[in-house]
Coordinates of C-alpha atoms and ligand atoms in Angstrom, one line a residue:
M29 CA -208.3 170.3 -67.1
T30 CA -206.3 172.3 -64.6
H31 CA -209.1 171.6 -62.2
R32 CA -208.6 167.8 -62.6
R33 CA -204.9 168.1 -62.4
N34 CA -205.3 169.8 -59.1
M35 CA -207.5 167.0 -58.0
W36 CA -204.8 164.5 -58.8
V37 CA -202.4 166.5 -56.8
A38 CA -205.0 166.4 -54.1
I39 CA -205.1 162.6 -54.3
L40 CA -201.4 162.4 -53.8
L41 CA -201.4 164.9 -51.0
L42 CA -204.2 163.1 -49.3
A43 CA -202.3 159.9 -49.6
G44 CA -199.5 160.7 -47.3
L45 CA -198.1 164.2 -47.3
P46 CA -198.5 166.1 -44.0
A47 CA -202.0 167.6 -43.5
G48 CA -202.5 171.3 -43.8
H49 CA -200.4 171.6 -47.0
A50 CA -203.4 171.6 -49.3
A51 CA -207.0 172.0 -48.8
A52 CA -207.2 168.7 -50.4
Q53 CA -210.4 167.1 -51.4
M54 CA -210.9 163.7 -52.9
P55 CA -212.1 163.9 -56.4
V56 CA -215.5 162.4 -57.1
L57 CA -216.2 159.6 -59.5
T58 CA -219.2 160.6 -61.7
E59 CA -221.4 157.9 -63.2
E60 CA -220.0 158.7 -66.6
G61 CA -216.5 158.5 -65.3
A62 CA -217.2 155.2 -63.7
R63 CA -218.6 153.8 -66.9
Q64 CA -215.5 154.9 -68.8
A65 CA -213.3 153.5 -66.1
A66 CA -215.0 150.1 -66.3
D67 CA -214.5 150.1 -70.1
N68 CA -210.9 151.1 -69.8
Y69 CA -210.3 148.4 -67.2
Q70 CA -211.7 145.7 -69.5
R71 CA -209.7 147.1 -72.4
Y72 CA -206.4 147.6 -70.8
C73 CA -206.2 145.6 -67.6
A74 CA -208.4 142.5 -67.7
L75 CA -205.9 140.7 -69.8
C76 CA -203.6 140.1 -66.8
H77 CA -205.6 141.2 -63.8
G78 CA -208.8 139.3 -64.9
P79 CA -212.2 140.4 -65.9
N80 CA -213.3 140.7 -62.3
R81 CA -210.1 142.1 -60.9
E82 CA -209.4 138.8 -59.3
G83 CA -205.7 138.7 -60.4
H84 CA -203.4 135.9 -61.6
V85 CA -204.9 135.5 -65.1
N86 CA -201.6 136.3 -66.8
D87 CA -198.1 137.1 -65.7
H88 CA -199.1 136.6 -62.0
A89 CA -200.7 140.0 -62.0
P90 CA -201.9 140.6 -58.5
S91 CA -205.5 140.9 -57.4
L92 CA -206.9 144.4 -57.7
R93 CA -209.7 143.8 -55.3
S94 CA -208.1 142.4 -52.2
R95 CA -209.1 144.5 -49.2
S96 CA -205.6 144.9 -47.9
L97 CA -204.2 146.2 -51.2
I98 CA -207.0 148.7 -51.7
E99 CA -207.2 150.0 -48.2
S100 CA -203.4 150.5 -48.0
G101 CA -202.7 151.3 -51.6
F102 CA -205.5 153.8 -52.4
P103 CA -204.9 156.3 -53.8
M104 CA -201.1 156.7 -54.1
V105 CA -199.6 153.3 -54.6
L106 CA -202.4 152.3 -56.9
G107 CA -202.3 155.5 -58.9
E108 CA -198.5 155.4 -59.2
A109 CA -198.4 151.7 -60.2
I110 CA -201.0 152.4 -62.9
A111 CA -199.4 155.6 -64.1
Y112 CA -195.7 154.6 -64.2
G113 CA -195.8 150.8 -64.0
R114 CA -193.2 148.6 -62.4
Q115 CA -190.1 148.7 -64.6
G116 CA -188.8 145.2 -65.3
T117 CA -192.1 143.5 -64.8
A118 CA -195.1 142.9 -67.0
M119 CA -196.8 146.0 -65.5
G120 CA -196.2 148.9 -67.8
G121 CA -197.0 152.6 -67.3
Y122 CA -200.4 153.6 -68.6
I123 CA -200.2 157.4 -68.4
D124 CA -199.7 159.3 -71.6
E125 CA -196.7 161.1 -70.2
V126 CA -194.7 157.8 -70.4
G127 CA -196.3 156.7 -73.6
G128 CA -199.4 155.0 -72.2
P129 CA -203.0 155.3 -73.4
L130 CA -204.6 157.0 -70.4
T131 CA -204.9 160.7 -69.7
R132 CA -204.5 161.9 -66.2
D133 CA -208.3 162.3 -65.8
Q134 CA -208.9 158.7 -67.0
L135 CA -206.3 157.5 -64.6
I136 CA -207.8 159.2 -61.7
D137 CA -211.2 157.8 -62.5
L138 CA -209.8 154.3 -62.9
T139 CA -208.1 154.6 -59.5
L140 CA -211.3 155.8 -57.9
W141 CA -213.3 153.1 -59.7
L142 CA -211.0 150.3 -58.4
Q143 CA -211.6 151.5 -54.9
R144 CA -215.3 151.8 -55.4
E145 CA -215.6 148.4 -56.8
A146 CA -213.6 146.8 -54.0
G147 CA -215.6 148.7 -51.4
A148 CA -212.6 148.9 -49.1
E149 CA -212.1 152.0 -46.9
R150 CA -208.8 153.7 -47.0
V151 CA -206.4 153.1 -44.1
K152 CA -204.0 156.0 -43.7
L153 CA -200.4 154.8 -43.3
G154 CA -197.4 157.0 -42.6
L155 CA -194.2 157.3 -44.6
E156 CA -191.9 156.5 -41.7
A157 CA -189.2 153.9 -42.1
V158 CA -189.9 150.6 -40.3
A159 CA -186.9 149.8 -38.2
G160 CA -185.9 146.1 -38.0
D161 CA -182.9 143.8 -38.1
V162 CA -182.0 143.2 -41.7
S163 CA -180.1 140.0 -41.2
S164 CA -182.9 138.4 -39.2
G165 CA -185.2 139.6 -41.9
A166 CA -183.1 137.9 -44.6
A167 CA -183.3 134.6 -42.7
L168 CA -187.1 134.9 -42.3
Y169 CA -187.4 135.8 -46.0
R170 CA -185.5 132.6 -47.0
Q171 CA -187.7 130.5 -44.7
H172 CA -191.2 132.0 -45.5
C173 CA -191.2 133.9 -48.7
V174 CA -188.7 132.5 -51.2
E175 CA -191.2 129.9 -52.6
C176 CA -193.5 132.5 -54.0
H177 CA -191.3 135.7 -54.3
G178 CA -188.1 134.1 -55.5
A179 CA -184.6 133.8 -53.9
N180 CA -183.7 137.1 -55.3
G181 CA -187.0 138.8 -55.0
E182 CA -187.6 138.3 -58.7
G183 CA -191.2 137.3 -58.2
G184 CA -193.1 134.2 -59.3
T185 CA -196.5 133.5 -57.9
G186 CA -195.9 136.5 -55.8
T187 CA -195.0 140.1 -56.8
A188 CA -191.4 141.0 -57.6
L189 CA -190.4 142.3 -54.2
G190 CA -186.9 143.1 -55.3
N191 CA -188.1 145.4 -58.0
P192 CA -186.4 148.8 -57.6
A193 CA -189.4 150.7 -59.1
M194 CA -191.7 149.1 -56.6
L195 CA -189.4 149.6 -53.6
A196 CA -188.6 153.2 -54.6
L197 CA -192.2 154.2 -54.7
T198 CA -194.0 152.2 -51.9
P199 CA -193.6 153.2 -48.2
D200 CA -192.5 150.7 -45.7
S201 CA -195.9 150.8 -44.1
F202 CA -197.5 149.6 -47.3
L203 CA -195.2 146.5 -47.4
R204 CA -195.7 145.8 -43.8
H205 CA -199.5 146.0 -44.1
A206 CA -199.3 143.4 -46.9
I207 CA -197.3 141.1 -44.8
V208 CA -199.5 141.4 -41.7
H209 CA -202.8 141.1 -43.5
G210 CA -201.9 139.1 -46.6
R211 CA -203.9 139.7 -49.7
Q212 CA -207.4 138.3 -49.4
D213 CA -208.4 135.6 -52.0
T214 CA -204.9 135.3 -53.3
P215 CA -202.0 133.0 -52.4
M216 CA -200.5 135.7 -50.2
P217 CA -201.0 134.6 -46.6
A218 CA -201.5 136.9 -43.6
F219 CA -198.4 136.6 -41.4
A220 CA -200.0 138.3 -38.4
D221 CA -200.3 135.1 -36.5
K222 CA -197.3 133.3 -38.1
L223 CA -194.6 135.9 -37.3
S224 CA -194.2 138.2 -34.3
A225 CA -194.5 142.0 -34.8
S226 CA -190.7 142.4 -34.6
E227 CA -190.1 139.6 -37.0
I228 CA -192.5 141.4 -39.4
D229 CA -190.5 144.6 -38.9
D230 CA -187.3 142.6 -39.6
V231 CA -188.6 141.2 -42.9
T232 CA -189.9 144.7 -43.9
A233 CA -186.6 146.2 -43.2
F234 CA -184.9 143.5 -45.2
L235 CA -187.1 144.2 -48.2
R236 CA -186.5 147.9 -48.0
S237 CA -182.7 147.2 -47.8
R238 CA -182.9 145.7 -51.2
G239 CA -183.9 149.0 -52.8
T240 CA -180.5 149.4 -54.4
G241 CA -180.3 145.8 -55.5
W242 CA -180.9 142.4 -54.0
T243 CA -177.3 142.0 -52.9
A244 CA -177.0 145.3 -51.1
E245 CA -175.7 145.0 -47.6
K246 CA -177.5 147.5 -45.3
R247 CA -179.6 150.5 -45.2
E248 CA -178.7 153.5 -43.0
L249 CA -180.4 156.8 -42.8
R250 CA -178.2 159.0 -45.0
R251 CA -177.2 162.5 -44.3
P252 CA -177.6 165.0 -47.1
P253 CA -174.4 166.8 -48.1
P254 CA -173.7 169.9 -46.1
L255 CA -174.8 173.4 -47.2
G256 CA -172.8 174.7 -50.0
Q257 CA -171.8 171.3 -51.3
Y258 CA -174.9 170.9 -53.5
V259 CA -173.3 171.4 -56.8
I260 CA -173.0 168.4 -59.1
N261 CA -170.0 168.6 -61.5
P262 CA -168.7 171.9 -60.0
D263 CA -166.1 172.2 -62.8
G264 CA -168.5 171.4 -65.6
E265 CA -170.1 173.8 -68.1
A266 CA -173.7 175.1 -67.7
P267 CA -176.3 172.6 -69.1
D268 CA -178.1 173.3 -72.3
F269 CA -181.7 172.6 -71.6
G270 CA -182.9 174.3 -74.7
K271 CA -186.3 176.1 -74.4
L272 CA -188.1 175.1 -71.3
A273 CA -191.7 174.1 -71.8
E274 CA -194.1 176.6 -70.2
G275 CA -191.0 178.5 -69.1
R276 CA -189.9 175.9 -66.5
Y277 CA -190.1 172.2 -67.6
V278 CA -187.2 170.1 -68.6
S279 CA -187.8 166.5 -69.8
A280 CA -186.2 163.4 -68.3
S281 CA -184.3 162.6 -71.5
V282 CA -182.8 166.1 -71.6
L283 CA -181.9 166.1 -68.0
D284 CA -180.3 162.7 -68.2
R285 CA -178.3 163.8 -71.3
E286 CA -177.0 166.9 -69.5
L287 CA -176.1 164.9 -66.4
R288 CA -174.2 162.4 -68.5
A289 CA -172.4 165.3 -70.1
K290 CA -171.2 166.2 -66.6
R291 CA -172.8 169.6 -66.7
R292 CA -172.8 171.8 -63.6
M293 CA -176.1 172.0 -61.7
V294 CA -178.0 171.5 -58.5
L295 CA -180.7 168.9 -58.2
L296 CA -183.4 169.4 -55.6
D297 CA -185.6 166.5 -54.4
T298 CA -188.7 168.4 -53.1
R299 CA -190.6 165.4 -51.8
V300 CA -191.0 164.6 -48.1
T301 CA -187.4 163.8 -47.0
S302 CA -188.2 160.2 -46.2
M303 CA -188.8 159.6 -49.9
W304 CA -185.3 161.1 -50.6
Q305 CA -184.1 158.4 -48.2
M306 CA -185.8 155.7 -50.1
A307 CA -184.3 156.6 -53.5
H308 CA -183.3 159.7 -55.3
I309 CA -181.6 160.9 -58.5
D310 CA -177.9 160.7 -57.9
G311 CA -176.5 163.9 -56.5
A312 CA -179.9 165.3 -55.5
V313 CA -180.3 167.1 -52.2
P314 CA -183.5 167.2 -50.2
I315 CA -185.2 170.5 -50.1
P316 CA -188.8 169.5 -49.4
Y317 CA -191.7 171.6 -50.4
Y318 CA -192.2 172.5 -46.7
A319 CA -188.6 173.5 -46.2
N320 CA -187.7 176.8 -44.5
R321 CA -187.6 179.1 -47.4
E322 CA -185.0 181.5 -46.1
E323 CA -182.6 178.7 -45.2
A324 CA -183.1 177.0 -48.5
V325 CA -182.5 180.2 -50.5
A326 CA -179.4 181.0 -48.5
S327 CA -178.0 177.5 -49.1
L328 CA -178.1 177.7 -52.9
P329 CA -175.4 179.0 -55.1
R330 CA -175.9 182.5 -56.4
D331 CA -173.6 182.3 -59.4
G332 CA -176.2 181.4 -62.0
T333 CA -175.8 177.6 -61.5
W334 CA -178.9 175.8 -62.8
I335 CA -181.2 174.4 -60.2
V336 CA -183.5 171.6 -61.2
A337 CA -186.3 170.5 -58.9
Y338 CA -188.3 167.3 -59.0
C339 CA -190.9 165.5 -57.0
E340 CA -193.3 162.6 -57.5
C341 CA -196.6 164.4 -57.8
P342 CA -195.1 164.6 -60.6
R343 CA -194.7 168.4 -60.6
A344 CA -196.8 170.0 -57.8
A345 CA -194.2 170.1 -55.0
A346 CA -191.3 171.0 -57.4
D347 CA -193.4 173.7 -59.0
S348 CA -194.1 175.2 -55.7
V349 CA -190.4 175.2 -54.7
V350 CA -189.3 176.7 -58.0
K351 CA -192.0 179.4 -57.7
W352 CA -190.6 180.6 -54.4
L353 CA -187.0 180.2 -55.5
R354 CA -187.8 182.5 -58.3
E355 CA -190.0 185.0 -56.4
E356 CA -188.1 185.1 -53.1
G357 CA -184.6 184.1 -54.1
K358 CA -184.6 185.7 -57.6
F359 CA -183.0 182.6 -59.0
E360 CA -183.4 182.7 -62.7
H361 CA -181.8 179.5 -63.9
T362 CA -184.4 177.1 -62.4
A363 CA -186.4 174.3 -63.9
V364 CA -188.7 171.5 -63.0
L365 CA -188.4 167.9 -64.2
W366 CA -191.6 167.3 -66.2
E367 CA -192.1 163.6 -65.6
G368 CA -191.2 163.7 -61.9
I369 CA -189.1 160.9 -60.3
Q370 CA -191.7 158.2 -61.1
G371 CA -191.6 159.0 -64.8
W372 CA -187.8 159.1 -64.5
V373 CA -187.7 155.6 -63.0
S374 CA -190.3 154.2 -65.3
L375 CA -188.4 155.5 -68.4
G376 CA -185.4 153.6 -67.1
Y377 CA -183.2 156.3 -65.8
P378 CA -181.2 155.5 -62.7
V379 CA -181.8 156.4 -59.1
T380 CA -179.7 155.7 -56.1
A381 CA -180.4 154.9 -52.5
G382 CA -176.8 155.4 -51.5
D383 CA -175.3 158.5 -49.9
A384 CA -175.1 160.9 -52.8
S385 CA -172.4 162.8 -51.1
Q386 CA -170.0 159.9 -51.0
P387 CA -167.9 159.0 -54.0
Ligands
HEC525 C1 -199.4 142.4 -69.2 C2 -200.0 142.2 -67.9 C3 -200.6 143.4 -67.2 C4 -201.5 144.3 -67.7 C5 -202.1 144.4 -69.0 C6 -201.7 145.2 -66.5 N1 -201.0 144.8 -65.4 FE1 -201.0 145.7 -63.6 N2 -199.6 144.4 -63.0 C7 -199.1 143.3 -63.7 C8 -198.1 142.6 -62.9 C9 -197.3 141.4 -63.4 C10 -198.0 143.3 -61.7 C11 -197.0 143.0 -60.5 C12 -195.7 143.7 -60.8 C13 -194.7 143.4 -59.8 O1 -194.3 142.2 -59.7 O2 -194.3 144.4 -59.1 C14 -199.0 144.4 -61.8 C15 -199.2 145.3 -60.7 C16 -200.2 146.2 -60.7 C17 -200.5 147.1 -59.6 C18 -199.8 147.1 -58.3 C19 -200.5 146.2 -57.3 C20 -199.8 145.8 -56.1 O3 -200.1 144.8 -55.5 O4 -198.8 146.6 -55.7 C21 -201.6 147.8 -60.0 C22 -202.4 148.8 -59.1 C23 -201.9 147.5 -61.3 N3 -201.1 146.5 -61.8 C24 -203.0 148.0 -62.0 C25 -203.2 147.7 -63.4 C26 -204.2 148.4 -64.2 C27 -205.2 149.4 -63.6 C28 -204.1 148.0 -65.5 C29 -204.8 148.5 -66.7 C30 -204.7 149.9 -66.9 C31 -203.0 147.0 -65.5 N4 -202.5 146.9 -64.2 C32 -202.6 146.3 -66.6 C33 -199.5 143.0 -65.0 C34 -200.3 143.7 -65.8
HEC526 C1 -197.8 131.0 -51.0 C2 -197.2 132.1 -51.8 C3 -196.7 133.3 -51.0 C4 -195.9 133.3 -49.8 C5 -195.4 132.2 -49.1 C6 -195.6 134.7 -49.6 N1 -196.2 135.5 -50.5 FE1 -196.2 137.6 -50.6 N2 -197.5 137.6 -52.2 C7 -197.9 136.4 -52.8 C8 -198.8 136.8 -53.9 C9 -199.5 135.9 -54.8 C10 -198.9 138.2 -53.9 C11 -199.7 139.1 -54.8 C12 -201.1 139.1 -54.1 C13 -202.2 139.4 -55.1 O1 -202.4 138.6 -56.0 O2 -202.8 140.4 -54.9 C14 -198.0 138.6 -52.8 C15 -197.9 140.0 -52.4 C16 -197.0 140.4 -51.4 C17 -196.7 141.8 -51.1 C18 -197.4 143.0 -51.7 C19 -196.6 143.5 -52.9 C20 -197.3 144.6 -53.6 O3 -196.7 145.3 -54.4 O4 -198.5 144.8 -53.4 C21 -195.7 141.8 -50.2 C22 -195.1 143.0 -49.5 C23 -195.4 140.4 -49.9 N3 -196.2 139.6 -50.7 C24 -194.4 140.0 -49.0 C25 -194.2 138.7 -48.6 C26 -193.3 138.3 -47.5 C27 -192.4 139.3 -46.8 C28 -193.4 137.0 -47.4 C29 -192.7 136.1 -46.4 C30 -192.8 136.5 -45.0 C31 -194.4 136.5 -48.4 N4 -194.9 137.6 -49.0 C32 -194.8 135.2 -48.5 C33 -197.6 135.1 -52.5 C34 -196.9 134.7 -51.4

């Protein structure tokens, strides 16, 4: 079990986190695993995505065999979409952690199986933001995309591009890849020869700028709050997390309750910092899993304030940070968000893409 959990972490690490952080190996799909995945697919997915993964059978569910989706989305975007769903669309979360029918192992096998069936090789894309002119992108969107994706990105024939869960969890490079290459054998055209590279950047930047809502004005790289200003609700009481599962895990519902009760704490976003830029839990500061440990330890309050770490793995990066905070910093009041930020988003708790340090 732990073995497979590590494999899942490996999938996510392979998907985009800097190399060298894990001796990651792609898990292998066994024949038995493939057989079960095929059954699970027919049982849970064929209804909307079609018996042959062709898409558009119900609810405009996209194709799950187009080359451009599989090559750019495997394994991370696919695995995340299946596990946590796209809140506000017909695509629900299928992992048991958010109430779905699939175990983590089954989900890994299904993700691997989708790639095997499509036969598309993985294209590694970075997590860097695509720079572009948002207002030019908005005009291009109105001209070329509205008919299928809706005036407010609500979707239609095409995917709901204004969906915050989608935008929070897919890198710019994935969006751009879809626009350049289209989705083979679906209505989504390739724009490579219809728009220039910089126009494609503009429309990508425009989509990204909608991460906080379709009417948001602009996206800027945000600066995290300065050292020493990490504490949320500095005048609040200590949170009551109850008994932490396995000595460190707090659930999304308990964390949300304590944040609403204005309890004093520090929230650490331990993902690669570009993901903090895309969206984070309000008030969270980026201390990525690769941060300088001494600096991180020195920047955190030593007065017993609770420190809660989260990531999207959903726990691997946060677990590693809390481990060294405990070992090297002797911080006792530390916890990890069990569901990670994806579980948090898919359970309907809020995230922000605004500057958490501004009122
Ligand atoms: C009730 C209909 C429905 C069912 C059942 C369903 N999906 Fe989906 N799925 C959707 C819709 C609709 C979307 C597009 C959501 C959006 O607009 O962002 C989607 C999106 C996805 C995506 C993201 C694709 C992309 O282009 O980004 C993946 C991957 C996916 N589904 C896999 C699955 C798998 C695997 C199953 C079965 C375990 C499943 N879905 C079951 C409706 C469904
Ligand atoms: C003729 C209809 C149509 C037009 C026009 C169109 N799209 Fe699409 N788009 C789709 C469909 C349908 C999908 C889902 C593809 C599938 O079935 O796999 C999609 C998928 C996408 C995706 C992938 C989303 C995901 O989660 O995988 C992106 C990004 C996208 N479109 C952006 C755009 C942009 C930007 C434009 C305008 C420049 C545009 N599209 C124009 C129909 C269209």
